[in-house]
Amino acid sequence: MSVLPTFLTQINESIANESFIKMSLGNYKGTVEQLKNIYIKAVLIKRELKLSFTYRYKTRDITKNFEVEAGLAEIEQLLDPKGFRICTLFTTAENKICELNGKQVWTLKSENPTATKPMHLSHDKQKERKVGDSNKTYLKELRLTDEHGKVYKNAQDKWKQINHYIELLSTELNALPAKDLLRVVDMGAGKGYLTFALYDYLNNELKRKAQVEGVEYRKDLVELCNAIAQKREFNALNFVQGTIEDYKPQSDLDILIALHACDTATDDAIYKGIQHNANLIVVAPCCHKQVRRQLEQVKAKNDLSFMTKHGIFLERHAEMLTDGIRSLILEYFGYQTKVMQFISDAHTPKNVMIVAIKKSIDKAKQAEILDKLKSTKAYFGIEYHYLEKICGL
């Protein structure tokens, strides 16, 4: 057998006996502009072994993943007098160097091994889970995990959402002012998945003493969550029955959360946060009906009329306009706001999260914001925004 087929067989054997570490191809003489080298490693993608090729260009890298058989065929094609003229195979036993010499003959030589095999081949990024251990007892009680701490298949999305929620807020939570006790309210807590996670993260991960209260209208969910909290000895976690509008905090707040509160309930929650000087207000709005009804009734003639005549565009426009005004009003009251994606839009279009951090009030900026609100309402034919109304603006 000639040198090149022998070398290709050795590559295949090193993969089969798991001694393969990596490969590099160099001395490129081909026609692809700016291509310099190719680096190859073995990776596991969804538990399947593949060969990952990194094509190194002068100003960029491009990565492609191949099935093993297809990857070997790609290597054979690349090793050519009009392609790559040198290839080094790194294994646990030795380095194999296959090179085309000046006489256009492939040579093969061995050297002592110089590479170290990685501990694992997983290509899928292992995210740090902010909630941490899935074996926590409250997760079992909430029916997210089984008795061994394994996340149920039908709860995978919820588990990812919980961790993503804490991850999004981790910077702001870490930056909260130093206090002996943080006061937190979660409005519209539902079954309490995110409420429990927030309590756990603050008290057990950040070691910040926090008193957390979940507000939920459905009595059965309030009773369930309180029973789990008591059973798990989460003594500073409590759930109360009621609406967001009727809830009256007993003191100023440090954190106010309201995720997927319907329509103007989001505004009621924001207003509670502003009223009670919350350092951090986090809302994920839902069902933007109040402004949309006005847009549909007035049908203002402006530069966007060509777009808003279509129902689906009008709905999305109403969402952005509603939340844009919410952000402006928060800024009026001295909050620094940012808007981000909370849940992937593959799962729901209601995926916007507004995060507001208490800063300082600027009188000049307040006047500017009032002018902006006035001109915006006039442009779109809006009589009022509910949050603007309850805030007395």
Short mmCIF file of C-alpha atoms in Angstrom, two decimals:
data_model
loop_
_atom_site.label_atom_id
_atom_site.label_comp_id
_atom_site.label_asym_id
_atom_site.label_seq_id
_atom_site.Cartn_x
_atom_site.Cartn_y
_atom_site.Cartn_z
CA MET A 1 0.00 0.00 0.00
CA SER A 2 1.36 3.44 -0.94
CA VAL A 3 2.04 6.12 1.66
CA LEU A 4 -1.09 8.27 1.39
CA PRO A 5 -3.64 5.39 1.61
CA THR A 6 -1.60 3.98 4.53
CA PHE A 7 -1.80 7.32 6.31
CA LEU A 8 -5.56 7.59 5.73
CA THR A 9 -5.99 4.08 7.15
CA GLN A 10 -4.00 5.09 10.25
CA ILE A 11 -6.29 8.09 10.77
CA ASN A 12 -9.33 5.83 10.58
CA GLU A 13 -7.77 3.32 13.00
CA SER A 14 -6.86 6.04 15.52
CA ILE A 15 -10.48 7.17 15.58
CA ALA A 16 -11.71 3.60 15.95
CA ASN A 17 -9.35 2.77 18.87
CA GLU A 18 -9.91 6.21 20.49
CA SER A 19 -6.25 7.27 20.32
CA PHE A 20 -7.09 10.14 17.94
CA ILE A 21 -6.56 13.64 19.41
CA LYS A 22 -6.42 16.10 16.52
CA MET A 23 -5.02 16.88 13.08
CA SER A 24 -3.60 19.87 11.26
CA LEU A 25 -3.21 20.51 7.54
CA GLY A 26 -0.76 23.07 6.17
CA ASN A 27 1.43 24.22 3.24
CA TYR A 28 -1.65 25.06 1.18
CA LYS A 29 -1.13 25.42 -2.58
CA GLY A 30 -4.75 25.60 -3.66
CA THR A 31 -6.83 28.35 -5.21
CA VAL A 32 -9.14 29.24 -2.31
CA GLU A 33 -8.25 32.82 -1.46
CA GLN A 34 -6.72 33.50 1.99
CA LEU A 35 -7.08 29.87 3.19
CA LYS A 36 -4.04 28.97 5.28
CA ASN A 37 -4.65 25.90 7.46
CA ILE A 38 -7.28 23.42 8.55
CA TYR A 39 -7.51 22.02 12.09
CA ILE A 40 -9.52 18.91 12.86
CA LYS A 41 -10.72 17.48 16.17
CA ALA A 42 -13.22 14.86 17.32
CA VAL A 43 -16.41 16.14 18.96
CA LEU A 44 -19.58 14.68 20.40
CA ILE A 45 -22.71 16.37 19.11
CA LYS A 46 -25.92 15.00 20.57
CA ARG A 47 -23.94 11.92 21.65
CA GLU A 48 -22.72 11.23 18.10
CA LEU A 49 -19.02 11.33 17.22
CA LYS A 50 -18.17 13.77 14.47
CA LEU A 51 -15.07 15.43 13.01
CA SER A 52 -15.00 19.20 13.43
CA PHE A 53 -13.02 21.08 10.76
CA THR A 54 -11.85 24.63 11.40
CA TYR A 55 -10.88 26.33 8.14
CA ARG A 56 -8.38 29.04 9.08
CA TYR A 57 -8.39 32.00 6.70
CA LYS A 58 -6.25 35.11 6.95
CA THR A 59 -9.01 37.12 8.67
CA ARG A 60 -11.60 34.58 9.82
CA ASP A 61 -12.31 30.99 10.82
CA ILE A 62 -15.11 28.80 9.47
CA THR A 63 -16.11 25.60 11.27
CA LYS A 64 -17.86 22.64 9.65
CA ASN A 65 -18.81 19.34 11.29
CA PHE A 66 -18.74 16.06 9.36
CA GLU A 67 -19.86 12.52 9.98
CA VAL A 68 -16.68 10.47 10.49
CA GLU A 69 -16.85 8.75 7.11
CA ALA A 70 -17.54 12.02 5.29
CA GLY A 71 -14.76 13.71 7.26
CA LEU A 72 -12.24 11.08 6.19
CA ALA A 73 -13.30 11.56 2.57
CA GLU A 74 -12.82 15.32 2.97
CA ILE A 75 -9.29 14.78 4.34
CA GLU A 76 -8.41 12.52 1.40
CA GLN A 77 -9.62 15.18 -1.03
CA LEU A 78 -7.71 17.98 0.74
CA LEU A 79 -4.37 16.13 0.67
CA ASP A 80 -3.31 16.91 -2.87
CA PRO A 81 -0.40 18.56 -4.69
CA LYS A 82 -2.89 21.33 -5.57
CA GLY A 83 -4.21 21.46 -2.04
CA PHE A 84 -2.59 20.79 1.32
CA ARG A 85 0.87 19.22 1.16
CA ILE A 86 1.42 18.39 4.81
CA CYS A 87 -0.80 16.79 7.43
CA THR A 88 0.04 15.94 11.04
CA LEU A 89 -2.00 13.38 12.95
CA PHE A 90 -1.73 13.69 16.74
CA THR A 91 -2.58 10.53 18.71
CA THR A 92 -1.97 9.38 22.25
CA ALA A 93 0.82 7.07 21.03
CA GLU A 94 2.65 9.19 18.45
CA ASN A 95 2.55 12.04 15.95
CA LYS A 96 2.29 10.95 12.29
CA ILE A 97 3.44 13.44 9.66
CA CYS A 98 2.46 12.90 6.05
CA GLU A 99 4.16 15.32 3.65
CA LEU A 100 4.59 15.83 -0.07
CA ASN A 101 8.30 16.35 -0.76
CA GLY A 102 10.05 18.30 -3.52
CA LYS A 103 9.92 15.27 -5.80
CA GLN A 104 6.12 15.20 -5.51
CA VAL A 105 6.26 12.00 -3.43
CA TRP A 106 4.29 11.52 -0.21
CA THR A 107 6.44 10.60 2.79
CA LEU A 108 5.41 9.44 6.24
CA LYS A 109 7.32 9.70 9.48
CA SER A 110 6.60 9.24 13.20
CA GLU A 111 7.53 11.40 16.19
CA ASN A 112 6.95 11.17 19.92
CA PRO A 113 3.47 12.30 20.98
CA THR A 114 3.09 15.96 21.93
CA ALA A 115 -0.65 16.42 22.35
CA THR A 116 -2.88 15.63 25.32
CA LYS A 117 -6.31 14.13 24.86
CA PRO A 118 -9.14 16.33 26.23
CA MET A 119 -11.14 15.13 29.22
CA HIS A 120 -14.34 15.06 27.19
CA LEU A 121 -15.38 15.60 23.58
CA SER A 122 -18.69 17.35 24.18
CA HIS A 123 -19.26 20.04 21.57
CA ASP A 124 -22.54 21.19 23.09
CA LYS A 125 -21.83 24.16 25.31
CA GLN A 126 -22.32 23.21 28.93
CA LYS A 127 -24.11 26.16 30.39
CA GLU A 128 -23.62 27.10 33.98
CA ARG A 129 -26.99 26.64 35.60
CA LYS A 130 -27.61 29.54 37.94
CA VAL A 131 -30.14 27.53 39.94
CA GLY A 132 -27.41 24.95 40.32
CA ASP A 133 -28.22 21.42 41.41
CA SER A 134 -31.36 19.96 39.84
CA ASN A 135 -31.52 17.60 42.81
CA LYS A 136 -32.92 20.31 45.09
CA THR A 137 -35.98 19.12 46.93
CA TYR A 138 -38.28 22.00 46.05
CA LEU A 139 -37.81 21.20 42.36
CA LYS A 140 -39.13 17.70 43.04
CA GLU A 141 -42.10 19.12 44.96
CA LEU A 142 -42.89 21.40 42.01
CA ARG A 143 -42.78 18.32 39.73
CA LEU A 144 -39.87 19.59 37.66
CA THR A 145 -37.56 16.70 38.59
CA ASP A 146 -37.94 13.08 39.64
CA GLU A 147 -36.74 11.57 42.92
CA HIS A 148 -33.21 11.28 41.52
CA GLY A 149 -33.05 14.95 40.50
CA LYS A 150 -33.47 14.27 36.78
CA VAL A 151 -35.49 16.94 34.98
CA TYR A 152 -38.67 15.47 33.50
CA LYS A 153 -38.77 15.47 29.71
CA ASN A 154 -41.91 17.63 29.63
CA ALA A 155 -40.28 20.09 32.06
CA GLN A 156 -37.07 20.71 30.12
CA ASP A 157 -38.30 24.02 28.68
CA LYS A 158 -39.41 25.23 32.11
CA TRP A 159 -36.05 24.24 33.64
CA LYS A 160 -34.19 26.17 30.94
CA GLN A 161 -36.51 29.14 31.40
CA ILE A 162 -35.89 29.24 35.16
CA ASN A 163 -32.13 29.20 34.72
CA HIS A 164 -32.27 31.74 31.89
CA TYR A 165 -34.39 34.01 34.09
CA ILE A 166 -31.86 33.93 36.93
CA GLU A 167 -28.98 34.28 34.48
CA LEU A 168 -30.52 37.41 32.94
CA LEU A 169 -30.97 38.99 36.37
CA SER A 170 -27.77 37.77 38.01
CA THR A 171 -25.77 40.95 37.29
CA GLU A 172 -28.47 43.23 38.70
CA LEU A 173 -29.07 40.94 41.69
CA ASN A 174 -25.36 40.92 42.52
CA ALA A 175 -25.27 44.72 42.29
CA LEU A 176 -28.13 45.37 44.73
CA PRO A 177 -27.24 47.75 47.58
CA ALA A 178 -25.92 46.14 50.77
CA LYS A 179 -28.79 45.63 53.24
CA ASP A 180 -29.50 43.34 56.15
CA LEU A 181 -32.72 42.17 54.48
CA LEU A 182 -33.89 42.38 50.87
CA ARG A 183 -37.64 42.70 50.34
CA VAL A 184 -38.86 41.03 47.17
CA VAL A 185 -42.34 40.62 45.68
CA ASP A 186 -43.24 38.44 42.69
CA MET A 187 -46.60 39.53 41.29
CA GLY A 188 -48.61 36.90 39.44
CA ALA A 189 -46.42 34.12 40.82
CA GLY A 190 -48.46 31.25 39.35
CA LYS A 191 -47.13 27.89 40.48
CA GLY A 192 -44.07 29.62 41.90
CA TYR A 193 -41.33 28.09 39.74
CA LEU A 194 -39.53 31.40 39.29
CA THR A 195 -40.40 32.62 42.80
CA PHE A 196 -38.77 29.61 44.44
CA ALA A 197 -35.75 29.90 42.13
CA LEU A 198 -35.29 33.59 42.95
CA TYR A 199 -35.58 32.93 46.69
CA ASP A 200 -33.09 30.07 46.46
CA TYR A 201 -30.61 32.08 44.38
CA LEU A 202 -30.68 35.13 46.64
CA ASN A 203 -30.54 33.29 49.96
CA ASN A 204 -28.46 30.22 49.15
CA GLU A 205 -26.29 31.15 46.16
CA LEU A 206 -25.63 34.86 46.80
CA LYS A 207 -25.97 34.50 50.58
CA ARG A 208 -28.19 37.60 50.67
CA LYS A 209 -30.92 37.43 53.28
CA ALA A 210 -34.12 38.00 51.34
CA GLN A 211 -37.78 37.98 52.26
CA VAL A 212 -39.77 36.96 49.20
CA GLU A 213 -43.53 37.22 48.75
CA GLY A 214 -45.46 35.74 45.85
CA VAL A 215 -48.80 37.29 44.90
CA GLU A 216 -51.23 34.97 43.09
CA TYR A 217 -54.98 35.16 42.51
CA ARG A 218 -55.62 31.39 42.40
CA LYS A 219 -56.13 30.07 45.91
CA ASP A 220 -55.11 26.47 45.13
CA LEU A 221 -51.70 27.59 43.82
CA VAL A 222 -51.15 29.83 46.85
CA GLU A 223 -51.86 26.91 49.19
CA LEU A 224 -49.63 24.55 47.19
CA CYS A 225 -46.68 26.95 47.15
CA ASN A 226 -46.99 27.78 50.85
CA ALA A 227 -47.08 24.08 51.70
CA ILE A 228 -43.88 23.44 49.71
CA ALA A 229 -42.15 26.48 51.22
CA GLN A 230 -43.02 25.36 54.76
CA LYS A 231 -42.00 21.76 54.06
CA ARG A 232 -38.65 22.90 52.71
CA GLU A 233 -38.20 25.37 55.60
CA PHE A 234 -38.01 28.37 53.30
CA ASN A 235 -39.09 30.47 56.22
CA ALA A 236 -38.79 33.85 54.48
CA LEU A 237 -40.84 32.76 51.45
CA ASN A 238 -44.59 33.38 51.56
CA PHE A 239 -47.44 33.40 49.06
CA VAL A 240 -50.59 35.52 49.39
CA GLN A 241 -53.86 35.44 47.49
CA GLY A 242 -54.94 38.57 45.63
CA THR A 243 -54.62 40.71 42.54
CA ILE A 244 -51.69 42.88 41.56
CA GLU A 245 -53.88 45.97 41.68
CA ASP A 246 -55.08 45.27 45.24
CA TYR A 247 -51.73 44.20 46.68
CA LYS A 248 -50.32 46.64 49.23
CA PRO A 249 -46.69 46.12 50.28
CA GLN A 250 -46.02 46.70 53.97
CA SER A 251 -42.81 48.61 53.28
CA ASP A 252 -40.55 49.83 50.48
CA LEU A 253 -39.31 47.12 48.12
CA ASP A 254 -35.90 46.15 46.81
CA ILE A 255 -37.11 43.96 43.93
CA LEU A 256 -40.46 43.82 42.15
CA ILE A 257 -41.07 41.05 39.59
CA ALA A 258 -44.13 40.66 37.34
CA LEU A 259 -43.81 38.12 34.56
CA HIS A 260 -46.59 37.69 31.99
CA ALA A 261 -49.10 39.87 33.85
CA CYS A 262 -51.90 40.45 31.35
CA ASP A 263 -52.36 43.83 29.69
CA THR A 264 -52.62 46.68 32.24
CA ALA A 265 -51.77 44.37 35.16
CA THR A 266 -48.15 44.91 34.09
CA ASP A 267 -48.69 48.64 34.53
CA ASP A 268 -50.22 48.10 37.98
CA ALA A 269 -47.10 46.15 38.93
CA ILE A 270 -44.72 48.81 37.59
CA TYR A 271 -46.66 51.49 39.49
CA LYS A 272 -46.37 49.50 42.73
CA GLY A 273 -42.62 49.29 42.18
CA ILE A 274 -42.32 53.03 41.53
CA GLN A 275 -44.54 53.85 44.53
CA HIS A 276 -42.48 51.70 46.87
CA ASN A 277 -39.05 52.77 45.61
CA ALA A 278 -38.01 49.37 44.26
CA ASN A 279 -34.31 49.27 43.36
CA LEU A 280 -35.04 46.72 40.65
CA ILE A 281 -38.24 46.32 38.61
CA VAL A 282 -38.52 43.40 36.20
CA VAL A 283 -41.56 42.79 34.00
CA ALA A 284 -42.30 40.53 31.05
CA PRO A 285 -45.47 42.09 29.58
CA CYS A 286 -48.29 40.14 27.99
CA CYS A 287 -51.50 40.91 26.05
CA HIS A 288 -51.01 44.55 25.00
CA LYS A 289 -54.69 45.38 24.50
CA GLN A 290 -55.11 48.85 26.01
CA VAL A 291 -53.03 50.75 23.45
CA ARG A 292 -54.00 48.50 20.56
CA ARG A 293 -57.71 49.28 21.01
CA GLN A 294 -56.96 52.98 20.62
CA LEU A 295 -54.83 52.36 17.54
CA GLU A 296 -57.64 50.36 15.96
CA GLN A 297 -60.28 53.00 16.77
CA VAL A 298 -58.34 56.09 15.68
CA LYS A 299 -56.42 54.66 12.71
CA ALA A 300 -54.13 57.69 12.66
CA LYS A 301 -52.75 58.68 9.28
CA ASN A 302 -48.96 58.82 9.49
CA ASP A 303 -45.83 57.47 7.81
CA LEU A 304 -46.48 54.00 9.27
CA SER A 305 -50.06 53.64 7.98
CA PHE A 306 -48.93 51.40 5.13
CA MET A 307 -47.68 48.91 7.73
CA THR A 308 -50.26 49.13 10.52
CA LYS A 309 -53.15 48.46 8.12
CA HIS A 310 -52.15 44.79 8.45
CA GLY A 311 -53.48 43.16 11.62
CA ILE A 312 -50.36 41.20 12.55
CA PHE A 313 -48.15 44.28 12.11
CA LEU A 314 -50.58 46.39 14.10
CA GLU A 315 -50.43 43.85 16.94
CA ARG A 316 -46.63 43.87 17.01
CA HIS A 317 -46.56 47.64 16.67
CA ALA A 318 -48.94 47.96 19.64
CA GLU A 319 -46.67 45.74 21.72
CA MET A 320 -43.54 47.76 20.93
CA LEU A 321 -45.33 51.07 21.41
CA THR A 322 -46.85 49.97 24.74
CA ASP A 323 -43.55 48.71 26.12
CA GLY A 324 -41.61 51.65 24.69
CA ILE A 325 -43.84 54.06 26.60
CA ARG A 326 -43.50 51.93 29.74
CA SER A 327 -39.73 52.23 29.47
CA LEU A 328 -39.99 55.99 28.98
CA ILE A 329 -42.19 56.38 32.07
CA LEU A 330 -39.77 54.32 34.14
CA GLU A 331 -36.97 56.60 32.96
CA TYR A 332 -39.08 59.61 34.01
CA PHE A 333 -39.05 58.26 37.54
CA GLY A 334 -35.28 57.83 37.55
CA TYR A 335 -34.89 54.25 36.34
CA GLN A 336 -32.29 53.07 33.85
CA THR A 337 -34.09 50.63 31.57
CA LYS A 338 -33.04 47.88 29.22
CA VAL A 339 -35.17 45.56 27.12
CA MET A 340 -34.14 42.01 26.32
CA GLN A 341 -35.47 38.70 25.06
CA PHE A 342 -36.73 36.56 27.92
CA ILE A 343 -38.08 33.43 26.22
CA SER A 344 -37.05 32.31 22.75
CA ASP A 345 -39.50 33.50 20.12
CA ALA A 346 -39.59 29.89 18.93
CA HIS A 347 -41.81 29.22 21.96
CA THR A 348 -43.82 32.46 22.24
CA PRO A 349 -43.89 35.93 20.66
CA LYS A 350 -44.54 37.37 24.15
CA ASN A 351 -40.87 37.29 24.95
CA VAL A 352 -39.81 40.80 25.98
CA MET A 353 -38.40 41.54 29.41
CA ILE A 354 -38.02 45.09 30.71
CA VAL A 355 -35.41 45.49 33.44
CA ALA A 356 -35.36 48.82 35.31
CA ILE A 357 -32.64 49.80 37.80
CA LYS A 358 -33.23 52.70 40.17
CA LYS A 359 -30.84 55.59 39.58
CA SER A 360 -31.52 59.30 40.10
CA ILE A 361 -34.16 61.69 38.79
CA ASP A 362 -33.07 64.32 36.29
CA LYS A 363 -35.53 67.26 36.03
CA ALA A 364 -34.36 68.24 32.55
CA LYS A 365 -34.75 64.67 31.33
CA GLN A 366 -38.22 64.48 32.89
CA ALA A 367 -39.36 67.49 30.86
CA GLU A 368 -37.87 65.95 27.73
CA ILE A 369 -39.70 62.67 28.38
CA LEU A 370 -43.04 64.44 28.91
CA ASP A 371 -42.59 66.16 25.53
CA LYS A 372 -41.72 62.82 23.93
CA LEU A 373 -44.83 61.18 25.42
CA LYS A 374 -47.04 64.02 24.20
CA SER A 375 -45.69 63.96 20.65
CA THR A 376 -45.79 60.15 20.48
CA LYS A 377 -49.44 60.04 21.55
CA ALA A 378 -50.36 62.72 19.03
CA TYR A 379 -48.53 60.94 16.21
CA PHE A 380 -50.29 57.62 16.81
CA GLY A 381 -53.64 59.04 17.91
CA ILE A 382 -53.40 57.64 21.43
CA GLU A 383 -55.46 59.41 24.11
CA TYR A 384 -53.55 57.91 27.03
CA HIS A 385 -51.35 55.06 28.20
CA TYR A 386 -52.66 53.32 31.33
CA LEU A 387 -49.36 53.56 33.22
CA GLU A 388 -49.15 57.26 32.39
CA LYS A 389 -52.67 57.69 33.80
CA ILE A 390 -52.17 55.89 37.11
CA CYS A 391 -48.83 57.64 37.62
CA GLY A 392 -50.58 61.01 37.27
CA LEU A 393 -48.61 62.12 34.21
#
